[in-house]
PDB file of C-alpha atoms and ligand atoms in Angstrom:
ATOM      1  CA  UNK A   1     111.844  90.754  99.326  1.00 76.00           C
ATOM      2  CA  UNK A   2     109.469  90.886 102.292  1.00 86.00           C
ATOM      3  CA  UNK A   3     109.662  94.159 104.195  1.00 94.00           C
ATOM      4  CA  UNK A   4     109.046  94.702 107.916  1.00 95.00           C
ATOM      5  CA  UNK A   5     105.266  94.788 107.684  1.00 96.00           C
ATOM      6  CA  UNK A   6     105.242  91.155 106.448  1.00 96.00           C
ATOM      7  CA  UNK A   7     107.378  89.992 109.364  1.00 98.00           C
ATOM      8  CA  UNK A   8     105.149  91.792 111.866  1.00 97.00           C
ATOM      9  CA  UNK A   9     102.125  90.090 110.323  1.00 97.00           C
ATOM     10  CA  UNK A  10     103.823  86.724 110.730  1.00 98.00           C
ATOM     11  CA  UNK A  11     104.645  87.514 114.373  1.00 98.00           C
ATOM     12  CA  UNK A  12     100.957  88.268 114.971  1.00 97.00           C
ATOM     13  CA  UNK A  13      99.899  85.071 113.243  1.00 97.00           C
ATOM     14  CA  UNK A  14     102.145  83.048 115.568  1.00 98.00           C
ATOM     15  CA  UNK A  15     100.831  85.082 118.499  1.00 97.00           C
ATOM     16  CA  UNK A  16      97.268  84.158 117.587  1.00 96.00           C
ATOM     17  CA  UNK A  17      97.620  80.513 116.543  1.00 97.00           C
ATOM     18  CA  UNK A  18     100.709  79.140 118.323  1.00 98.00           C
ATOM     19  CA  UNK A  19     101.788  81.107 121.424  1.00 98.00           C
ATOM     20  CA  UNK A  20     100.905  79.329 124.661  1.00 98.00           C
ATOM     21  CA  UNK A  21     100.929  75.914 123.035  1.00 98.00           C
ATOM     22  CA  UNK A  22     103.414  73.071 122.979  1.00 98.00           C
ATOM     23  CA  UNK A  23     104.898  72.913 119.484  1.00 98.00           C
ATOM     24  CA  UNK A  24     106.609  70.185 117.576  1.00 98.00           C
ATOM     25  CA  UNK A  25     109.391  71.649 115.492  1.00 98.00           C
ATOM     26  CA  UNK A  26     110.822  69.497 112.743  1.00 97.00           C
ATOM     27  CA  UNK A  27     113.248  69.728 109.857  1.00 97.00           C
ATOM     28  CA  UNK A  28     111.525  68.137 106.833  1.00 97.00           C
ATOM     29  CA  UNK A  29     114.332  69.160 104.488  1.00 95.00           C
ATOM     30  CA  UNK A  30     117.030  67.975 106.928  1.00 96.00           C
ATOM     31  CA  UNK A  31     118.803  71.329 107.112  1.00 95.00           C
ATOM     32  CA  UNK A  32     117.491  72.593 110.449  1.00 97.00           C
ATOM     33  CA  UNK A  33     119.085  70.103 112.822  1.00 94.00           C
ATOM     34  CA  UNK A  34     118.689  72.524 115.768  1.00 95.00           C
ATOM     35  CA  UNK A  35     114.934  71.877 115.665  1.00 97.00           C
ATOM     36  CA  UNK A  36     115.346  69.159 118.299  1.00 97.00           C
ATOM     37  CA  UNK A  37     116.677  71.762 120.788  1.00 97.00           C
ATOM     38  CA  UNK A  38     113.246  73.353 121.196  1.00 98.00           C
ATOM     39  CA  UNK A  39     110.812  70.794 119.812  1.00 98.00           C
ATOM     40  CA  UNK A  40     108.204  69.720 122.337  1.00 98.00           C
ATOM     41  CA  UNK A  41     108.476  72.977 124.281  1.00 98.00           C
ATOM     42  CA  UNK A  42     105.838  75.633 124.791  1.00 98.00           C
ATOM     43  CA  UNK A  43     106.061  78.701 122.545  1.00 98.00           C
ATOM     44  CA  UNK A  44     106.152  81.670 124.927  1.00 98.00           C
ATOM     45  CA  UNK A  45     106.623  84.706 122.675  1.00 98.00           C
ATOM     46  CA  UNK A  46     106.497  85.783 119.041  1.00 98.00           C
ATOM     47  CA  UNK A  47     108.049  89.125 118.165  1.00 97.00           C
ATOM     48  CA  UNK A  48     109.261  90.954 115.083  1.00 97.00           C
ATOM     49  CA  UNK A  49     112.179  93.364 115.096  1.00 96.00           C
ATOM     50  CA  UNK A  50     112.690  94.863 111.646  1.00 95.00           C
ATOM     51  CA  UNK A  51     112.915  91.913 109.262  1.00 97.00           C
ATOM     52  CA  UNK A  52     113.755  89.358 111.979  1.00 98.00           C
ATOM     53  CA  UNK A  53     111.204  87.095 113.615  1.00 98.00           C
ATOM     54  CA  UNK A  54     112.038  85.738 117.075  1.00 98.00           C
ATOM     55  CA  UNK A  55     110.056  82.822 118.456  1.00 98.00           C
ATOM     56  CA  UNK A  56     110.704  82.413 122.176  1.00 98.00           C
ATOM     57  CA  UNK A  57     110.586  78.863 123.551  1.00 98.00           C
ATOM     58  CA  UNK A  58     111.215  77.714 127.104  1.00 97.00           C
ATOM     59  CA  UNK A  59     114.936  77.136 126.574  1.00 97.00           C
ATOM     60  CA  UNK A  60     115.815  79.509 123.735  1.00 97.00           C
ATOM     61  CA  UNK A  61     114.726  81.408 120.649  1.00 98.00           C
ATOM     62  CA  UNK A  62     114.373  80.624 116.993  1.00 98.00           C
ATOM     63  CA  UNK A  63     115.501  83.504 114.791  1.00 98.00           C
ATOM     64  CA  UNK A  64     114.136  83.618 111.250  1.00 98.00           C
ATOM     65  CA  UNK A  65     115.118  86.006 108.458  1.00 98.00           C
ATOM     66  CA  UNK A  66     113.313  85.367 105.183  1.00 97.00           C
ATOM     67  CA  UNK A  67     115.866  87.064 102.931  1.00 94.00           C
ATOM     68  CA  UNK A  68     114.832  87.396  99.291  1.00 90.00           C
ATOM     69  CA  UNK A  69     113.137  84.058  98.674  1.00 93.00           C
ATOM     70  CA  UNK A  70     111.860  82.925 102.042  1.00 96.00           C
ATOM     71  CA  UNK A  71     108.179  82.536 102.827  1.00 96.00           C
ATOM     72  CA  UNK A  72     105.739  81.083 105.316  1.00 97.00           C
ATOM     73  CA  UNK A  73     102.804  78.767 104.615  1.00 97.00           C
ATOM     74  CA  UNK A  74     100.150  78.495 107.291  1.00 97.00           C
ATOM     75  CA  UNK A  75      97.352  75.959 107.398  1.00 96.00           C
ATOM     76  CA  UNK A  76      94.964  74.317 109.825  1.00 95.00           C
ATOM     77  CA  UNK A  77      93.865  70.709 110.093  1.00 95.00           C
ATOM     78  CA  UNK A  78      91.267  68.543 111.828  1.00 94.00           C
ATOM     79  CA  UNK A  79      92.838  65.102 112.270  1.00 92.00           C
ATOM     80  CA  UNK A  80      96.313  64.984 110.789  1.00 93.00           C
ATOM     81  CA  UNK A  81      98.340  67.668 109.026  1.00 94.00           C
ATOM     82  CA  UNK A  82      99.200  67.410 105.329  1.00 94.00           C
ATOM     83  CA  UNK A  83     102.703  66.261 104.442  1.00 94.00           C
ATOM     84  CA  UNK A  84     105.173  69.106 103.822  1.00 94.00           C
ATOM     85  CA  UNK A  85     105.346  70.193 100.168  1.00 92.00           C
ATOM     86  CA  UNK A  86     108.718  71.053  98.582  1.00 93.00           C
ATOM     87  CA  UNK A  87     111.834  72.088 100.426  1.00 94.00           C
ATOM     88  CA  UNK A  88     110.492  72.941 103.874  1.00 97.00           C
ATOM     89  CA  UNK A  89     113.281  74.133 106.180  1.00 98.00           C
ATOM     90  CA  UNK A  90     111.239  74.081 109.378  1.00 98.00           C
ATOM     91  CA  UNK A  91     107.782  72.915 110.343  1.00 98.00           C
ATOM     92  CA  UNK A  92     105.944  74.194 113.434  1.00 98.00           C
ATOM     93  CA  UNK A  93     103.072  72.032 114.513  1.00 97.00           C
ATOM     94  CA  UNK A  94     100.438  72.628 117.192  1.00 97.00           C
ATOM     95  CA  UNK A  95      97.390  70.467 117.872  1.00 95.00           C
ATOM     96  CA  UNK A  96      95.516  72.067 114.964  1.00 95.00           C
ATOM     97  CA  UNK A  97      97.848  74.425 113.063  1.00 97.00           C
ATOM     98  CA  UNK A  98     100.903  74.112 110.842  1.00 98.00           C
ATOM     99  CA  UNK A  99     103.463  76.710 109.841  1.00 98.00           C
ATOM    100  CA  UNK A 100     105.945  75.684 107.161  1.00 98.00           C
ATOM    101  CA  UNK A 101     109.005  77.824 106.532  1.00 98.00           C
ATOM    102  CA  UNK A 102     110.449  77.670 103.018  1.00 97.00           C
ATOM    103  CA  UNK A 103     113.717  79.106 101.725  1.00 97.00           C
ATOM    104  CA  UNK A 104     114.768  81.465 104.530  1.00 97.00           C
ATOM    105  CA  UNK A 105     118.174  83.130 104.676  1.00 97.00           C
ATOM    106  CA  UNK A 106     118.377  82.334 108.391  1.00 97.00           C
ATOM    107  CA  UNK A 107     116.629  79.878 110.679  1.00 98.00           C
ATOM    108  CA  UNK A 108     118.565  79.100 113.825  1.00 98.00           C
ATOM    109  CA  UNK A 109     118.192  78.395 117.519  1.00 98.00           C
ATOM    110  CA  UNK A 110     119.848  81.056 119.679  1.00 98.00           C
ATOM    111  CA  UNK A 111     120.130  81.720 123.410  1.00 98.00           C
ATOM    112  CA  UNK A 112     118.898  84.771 125.319  1.00 97.00           C
ATOM    113  CA  UNK A 113     122.271  86.552 125.075  1.00 98.00           C
ATOM    114  CA  UNK A 114     122.331  86.162 121.310  1.00 98.00           C
ATOM    115  CA  UNK A 115     118.714  87.379 121.123  1.00 97.00           C
ATOM    116  CA  UNK A 116     119.774  90.558 122.961  1.00 96.00           C
ATOM    117  CA  UNK A 117     122.789  90.959 120.673  1.00 97.00           C
ATOM    118  CA  UNK A 118     120.657  90.728 117.532  1.00 96.00           C
ATOM    119  CA  UNK A 119     118.197  93.266 118.913  1.00 94.00           C
ATOM    120  CA  UNK A 120     120.964  95.688 119.890  1.00 93.00           C
ATOM    121  CA  UNK A 121     122.329  95.695 116.342  1.00 95.00           C
ATOM    122  CA  UNK A 122     119.008  96.729 114.853  1.00 95.00           C
ATOM    123  CA  UNK A 123     117.989 100.326 114.396  1.00 94.00           C
ATOM    124  CA  UNK A 124     114.604 101.601 115.576  1.00 94.00           C
ATOM    125  CA  UNK A 125     111.645  99.836 113.988  1.00 95.00           C
ATOM    126  CA  UNK A 126     108.770 102.164 113.037  1.00 94.00           C
ATOM    127  CA  UNK A 127     106.327  99.340 113.794  1.00 93.00           C
ATOM    128  CA  UNK A 128     107.516  98.690 117.343  1.00 89.00           C
ATOM    129  CA  UNK A 129     107.355 102.124 118.829  1.00 74.00           C
ATOM    130  CA  UNK A 130     104.305 103.407 120.628  1.00 61.00           C
ATOM    131  CA  UNK A 131     104.308 106.334 120.811  1.00 59.00           C
ATOM    132  CA  UNK A 132     106.476 106.455 117.736  1.00 52.00           C
ATOM    133  CA  UNK A 133     108.421 109.586 118.553  1.00 57.00           C
ATOM    134  CA  UNK A 134     110.617 108.009 121.239  1.00 74.00           C
ATOM    135  CA  UNK A 135     112.919 106.272 118.792  1.00 88.00           C
ATOM    136  CA  UNK A 136     112.897 109.123 116.318  1.00 92.00           C
ATOM    137  CA  UNK A 137     115.923 110.740 117.985  1.00 92.00           C
ATOM    138  CA  UNK A 138     117.970 107.581 117.507  1.00 92.00           C
ATOM    139  CA  UNK A 139     117.073 107.484 113.821  1.00 96.00           C
ATOM    140  CA  UNK A 140     117.915 111.174 113.330  1.00 97.00           C
ATOM    141  CA  UNK A 141     121.224 110.850 115.200  1.00 96.00           C
ATOM    142  CA  UNK A 142     122.334 107.928 113.031  1.00 96.00           C
ATOM    143  CA  UNK A 143     121.525 109.782 109.799  1.00 98.00           C
ATOM    144  CA  UNK A 144     123.093 113.062 110.887  1.00 97.00           C
ATOM    145  CA  UNK A 145     126.511 111.556 111.524  1.00 96.00           C
ATOM    146  CA  UNK A 146     126.720 109.881 108.133  1.00 98.00           C
ATOM    147  CA  UNK A 147     127.905 111.025 104.709  1.00 98.00           C
ATOM    148  CA  UNK A 148     126.104 108.033 103.183  1.00 98.00           C
ATOM    149  CA  UNK A 149     123.194 108.986 100.903  1.00 98.00           C
ATOM    150  CA  UNK A 150     119.817 108.948 102.639  1.00 98.00           C
ATOM    151  CA  UNK A 151     118.575 106.416 100.050  1.00 98.00           C
ATOM    152  CA  UNK A 152     121.180 103.958 101.290  1.00 98.00           C
ATOM    153  CA  UNK A 153     120.729 104.797 104.994  1.00 98.00           C
ATOM    154  CA  UNK A 154     117.028 103.902 104.802  1.00 98.00           C
ATOM    155  CA  UNK A 155     118.041 100.392 103.690  1.00 97.00           C
ATOM    156  CA  UNK A 156     120.612 100.027 106.491  1.00 97.00           C
ATOM    157  CA  UNK A 157     118.934  97.882 109.156  1.00 97.00           C
ATOM    158  CA  UNK A 158     121.138  99.384 111.879  1.00 96.00           C
ATOM    159  CA  UNK A 159     119.798 102.877 111.060  1.00 97.00           C
ATOM    160  CA  UNK A 160     116.096 102.029 110.706  1.00 97.00           C
ATOM    161  CA  UNK A 161     114.838  98.462 110.654  1.00 96.00           C
ATOM    162  CA  UNK A 162     112.169  96.939 108.458  1.00 97.00           C
ATOM    163  CA  UNK A 163     112.462  99.225 105.419  1.00 97.00           C
ATOM    164  CA  UNK A 164     113.128  97.542 102.068  1.00 96.00           C
ATOM    165  CA  UNK A 165     113.307  98.677  98.473  1.00 97.00           C
ATOM    166  CA  UNK A 166     109.629  99.567  98.037  1.00 97.00           C
ATOM    167  CA  UNK A 167     109.210 101.681 101.164  1.00 98.00           C
ATOM    168  CA  UNK A 168     112.634 103.274 100.620  1.00 98.00           C
ATOM    169  CA  UNK A 169     111.689 104.544  97.166  1.00 98.00           C
ATOM    170  CA  UNK A 170     108.189 105.603  98.112  1.00 98.00           C
ATOM    171  CA  UNK A 171     109.066 107.344 101.386  1.00 98.00           C
ATOM    172  CA  UNK A 172     111.673 109.504  99.660  1.00 98.00           C
ATOM    173  CA  UNK A 173     109.267 110.350  96.868  1.00 98.00           C
ATOM    174  CA  UNK A 174     106.565 111.318  99.357  1.00 98.00           C
ATOM    175  CA  UNK A 175     109.103 113.462 101.223  1.00 98.00           C
ATOM    176  CA  UNK A 176     110.196 115.091  97.956  1.00 98.00           C
ATOM    177  CA  UNK A 177     113.829 114.428  98.799  1.00 97.00           C
ATOM    178  CA  UNK A 178     116.695 113.187  96.637  1.00 98.00           C
ATOM    179  CA  UNK A 179     117.968 109.731  97.545  1.00 98.00           C
ATOM    180  CA  UNK A 180     121.504 111.002  96.917  1.00 98.00           C
ATOM    181  CA  UNK A 181     121.553 113.665  99.615  1.00 98.00           C
ATOM    182  CA  UNK A 182     124.042 112.691 102.363  1.00 98.00           C
ATOM    183  CA  UNK A 183     122.343 111.808 105.653  1.00 98.00           C
ATOM    184  CA  UNK A 184     124.135 114.639 107.462  1.00 98.00           C
ATOM    185  CA  UNK A 185     122.620 117.169 105.049  1.00 97.00           C
ATOM    186  CA  UNK A 186     119.009 116.082 105.490  1.00 97.00           C
ATOM    187  CA  UNK A 187     117.217 118.366 107.957  1.00 97.00           C
ATOM    188  CA  UNK A 188     115.818 117.077 111.255  1.00 97.00           C
ATOM    189  CA  UNK A 189     112.403 118.164 110.034  1.00 97.00           C
ATOM    190  CA  UNK A 190     112.691 116.063 106.874  1.00 97.00           C
ATOM    191  CA  UNK A 191     114.009 113.049 108.783  1.00 98.00           C
ATOM    192  CA  UNK A 192     111.125 113.311 111.240  1.00 96.00           C
ATOM    193  CA  UNK A 193     108.660 113.543 108.362  1.00 97.00           C
ATOM    194  CA  UNK A 194     110.160 110.411 106.743  1.00 98.00           C
ATOM    195  CA  UNK A 195     110.031 108.547 110.080  1.00 96.00           C
ATOM    196  CA  UNK A 196     106.393 109.360 110.816  1.00 94.00           C
ATOM    197  CA  UNK A 197     105.437 108.600 107.233  1.00 97.00           C
ATOM    198  CA  UNK A 198     107.121 105.180 107.627  1.00 97.00           C
ATOM    199  CA  UNK A 199     105.110 104.590 110.812  1.00 94.00           C
ATOM    200  CA  UNK A 200     101.901 105.463 108.997  1.00 95.00           C
ATOM    201  CA  UNK A 201     102.510 103.493 105.803  1.00 96.00           C
ATOM    202  CA  UNK A 202     103.946 100.390 107.479  1.00 96.00           C
ATOM    203  CA  UNK A 203     100.986 100.174 109.864  1.00 95.00           C
ATOM    204  CA  UNK A 204      98.741 100.128 106.809  1.00 94.00           C
ATOM    205  CA  UNK A 205     101.018  97.425 105.366  1.00 95.00           C
ATOM    206  CA  UNK A 206     100.539  95.284 108.494  1.00 95.00           C
ATOM    207  CA  UNK A 207      96.778  95.611 108.468  1.00 93.00           C
ATOM    208  CA  UNK A 208      96.302  95.128 104.699  1.00 93.00           C
ATOM    209  CA  UNK A 209      99.152  92.740 103.942  1.00 93.00           C
ATOM    210  CA  UNK A 210     100.280  94.763 100.935  1.00 93.00           C
ATOM    211  CA  UNK A 211     102.366  97.882 100.597  1.00 95.00           C
ATOM    212  CA  UNK A 212     100.336 100.973  99.751  1.00 95.00           C
ATOM    213  CA  UNK A 213     101.842 104.420  99.449  1.00 96.00           C
ATOM    214  CA  UNK A 214      99.486 106.581  97.349  1.00 96.00           C
ATOM    215  CA  UNK A 215      97.111 108.589  99.502  1.00 92.00           C
ATOM    216  CA  UNK A 216      94.184 108.149  97.123  1.00 89.00           C
ATOM    217  CA  UNK A 217      94.541 104.374  97.343  1.00 90.00           C
ATOM    218  CA  UNK A 218      95.355 103.772 101.003  1.00 87.00           C
ATOM    219  CA  UNK A 219      91.902 102.440 101.777  1.00 85.00           C
ATOM    220  CA  UNK A 220      91.464 100.225  98.720  1.00 87.00           C
ATOM    221  CA  UNK A 221      93.177  97.154  97.243  1.00 90.00           C
ATOM    222  CA  UNK A 222      94.611  98.582  94.001  1.00 93.00           C
ATOM    223  CA  UNK A 223      96.315  96.489  91.330  1.00 94.00           C
ATOM    224  CA  UNK A 224     100.109  96.383  91.620  1.00 93.00           C
ATOM    225  CA  UNK A 225     100.539  98.833  88.735  1.00 93.00           C
ATOM    226  CA  UNK A 226      98.547 101.446  90.658  1.00 94.00           C
ATOM    227  CA  UNK A 227     100.133 101.000  94.073  1.00 95.00           C
ATOM    228  CA  UNK A 228     103.295 103.073  93.877  1.00 97.00           C
ATOM    229  CA  UNK A 229     104.601 106.477  92.865  1.00 98.00           C
ATOM    230  CA  UNK A 230     108.032 105.407  91.591  1.00 98.00           C
ATOM    231  CA  UNK A 231     108.833 101.816  92.570  1.00 98.00           C
ATOM    232  CA  UNK A 232     109.315  99.731  89.401  1.00 98.00           C
ATOM    233  CA  UNK A 233     107.966 102.619  87.298  1.00 98.00           C
ATOM    234  CA  UNK A 234     111.255 103.520  85.572  1.00 98.00           C
ATOM    235  CA  UNK A 235     110.714 105.190  82.194  1.00 98.00           C
ATOM    236  CA  UNK A 236     107.052 105.925  82.941  1.00 98.00           C
ATOM    237  CA  UNK A 237     105.813 109.469  83.561  1.00 98.00           C
ATOM    238  CA  UNK A 238     105.882 110.592  87.187  1.00 98.00           C
ATOM    239  CA  UNK A 239     102.334 110.657  88.542  1.00 97.00           C
ATOM    240  CA  UNK A 240     103.004 114.105  89.963  1.00 97.00           C
ATOM    241  CA  UNK A 241     105.186 116.052  87.485  1.00 97.00           C
ATOM    242  CA  UNK A 242     105.246 113.938  84.310  1.00 97.00           C
ATOM    243  CA  UNK A 243     109.051 113.536  84.226  1.00 97.00           C
ATOM    244  CA  UNK A 244     110.351 110.052  83.468  1.00 98.00           C
ATOM    245  CA  UNK A 245     110.895 108.022  86.620  1.00 98.00           C
ATOM    246  CA  UNK A 246     114.599 107.162  86.975  1.00 98.00           C
ATOM    247  CA  UNK A 247     116.328 103.904  87.817  1.00 98.00           C
ATOM    248  CA  UNK A 248     119.893 103.462  89.053  1.00 98.00           C
ATOM    249  CA  UNK A 249     121.824 101.094  91.252  1.00 98.00           C
ATOM    250  CA  UNK A 250     122.638 102.283  94.753  1.00 98.00           C
ATOM    251  CA  UNK A 251     124.792  99.950  96.805  1.00 97.00           C
ATOM    252  CA  UNK A 252     123.878  97.134  94.366  1.00 96.00           C
ATOM    253  CA  UNK A 253     120.107  97.579  94.858  1.00 96.00           C
ATOM    254  CA  UNK A 254     117.697  99.116  92.376  1.00 97.00           C
ATOM    255  CA  UNK A 255     116.749 102.665  93.238  1.00 98.00           C
ATOM    256  CA  UNK A 256     113.699 104.375  91.750  1.00 98.00           C
ATOM    257  CA  UNK A 257     113.060 108.114  91.988  1.00 98.00           C
ATOM    258  CA  UNK A 258     111.794 111.170  90.117  1.00 98.00           C
ATOM    259  CA  UNK A 259     114.385 113.802  89.305  1.00 97.00           C
ATOM    260  CA  UNK A 260     111.669 116.399  88.898  1.00 97.00           C
ATOM    261  CA  UNK A 261     110.022 115.944  92.299  1.00 98.00           C
ATOM    262  CA  UNK A 262     113.087 114.830  94.229  1.00 98.00           C
ATOM    263  CA  UNK A 263     115.838 117.224  93.209  1.00 90.00           C
ATOM    264  CA  UNK A 264     116.302 118.792  96.639  1.00 86.00           C
TER     265      UNK A 264
HETATM  266 ZN1   ZN B 301     107.906 113.861  89.581  1.00 88.45          ZN
END
């Protein structure tokens, strides 16, 4: 599943290639009938909040959430664009660029009030804050009033937005903290460390387009098997202590961690 860094990259792509232009928005698959509500209008803004992309047109917004299977395909053309391939939910067309949206969980036209409502439901996004410490208090406050395990809180988009399964596992490993510790029992210092680490790693994710979490590899493009400390490494020796990396389900999602390094 795409995590926040992917959505922020998409927002920047729209910023660069589509904002300021009149776009034709169509529904090749026939399932995005609202396309006609904004088609032909100028795209004014492109912003990511957590895992949501909001495209602001003159009369409203398009909200996109990729979910597990959604993806974007971008291309450019000289004379005429290529026909859509497969089940394209929405096509965005400028004079020279195409963006095709395939398989999203959500793609809908919303008004300004609904845009504000969606934003208000989302927790602080480590990629939106500059300087990043201003939203830290909100994140800490949400964790401290909850008995829910920190591993589950990090996946709760109303607590912190943009984190998915990879960053969740890796941030907790890097912090040396058990995913099972209740939020209220994690110290402010540890929560701050997790927050700033998320800011650092997700910024790298935006610039490189892949998730990297091992300090020795942050500047390179390692193979997938070398990218992570614990994510999808169940049964393999921990890179730090040699213990077997564990796998369990937490709130129906796979959780990876090292009992040796993350017992506290
Ligand atoms: Zn370990």
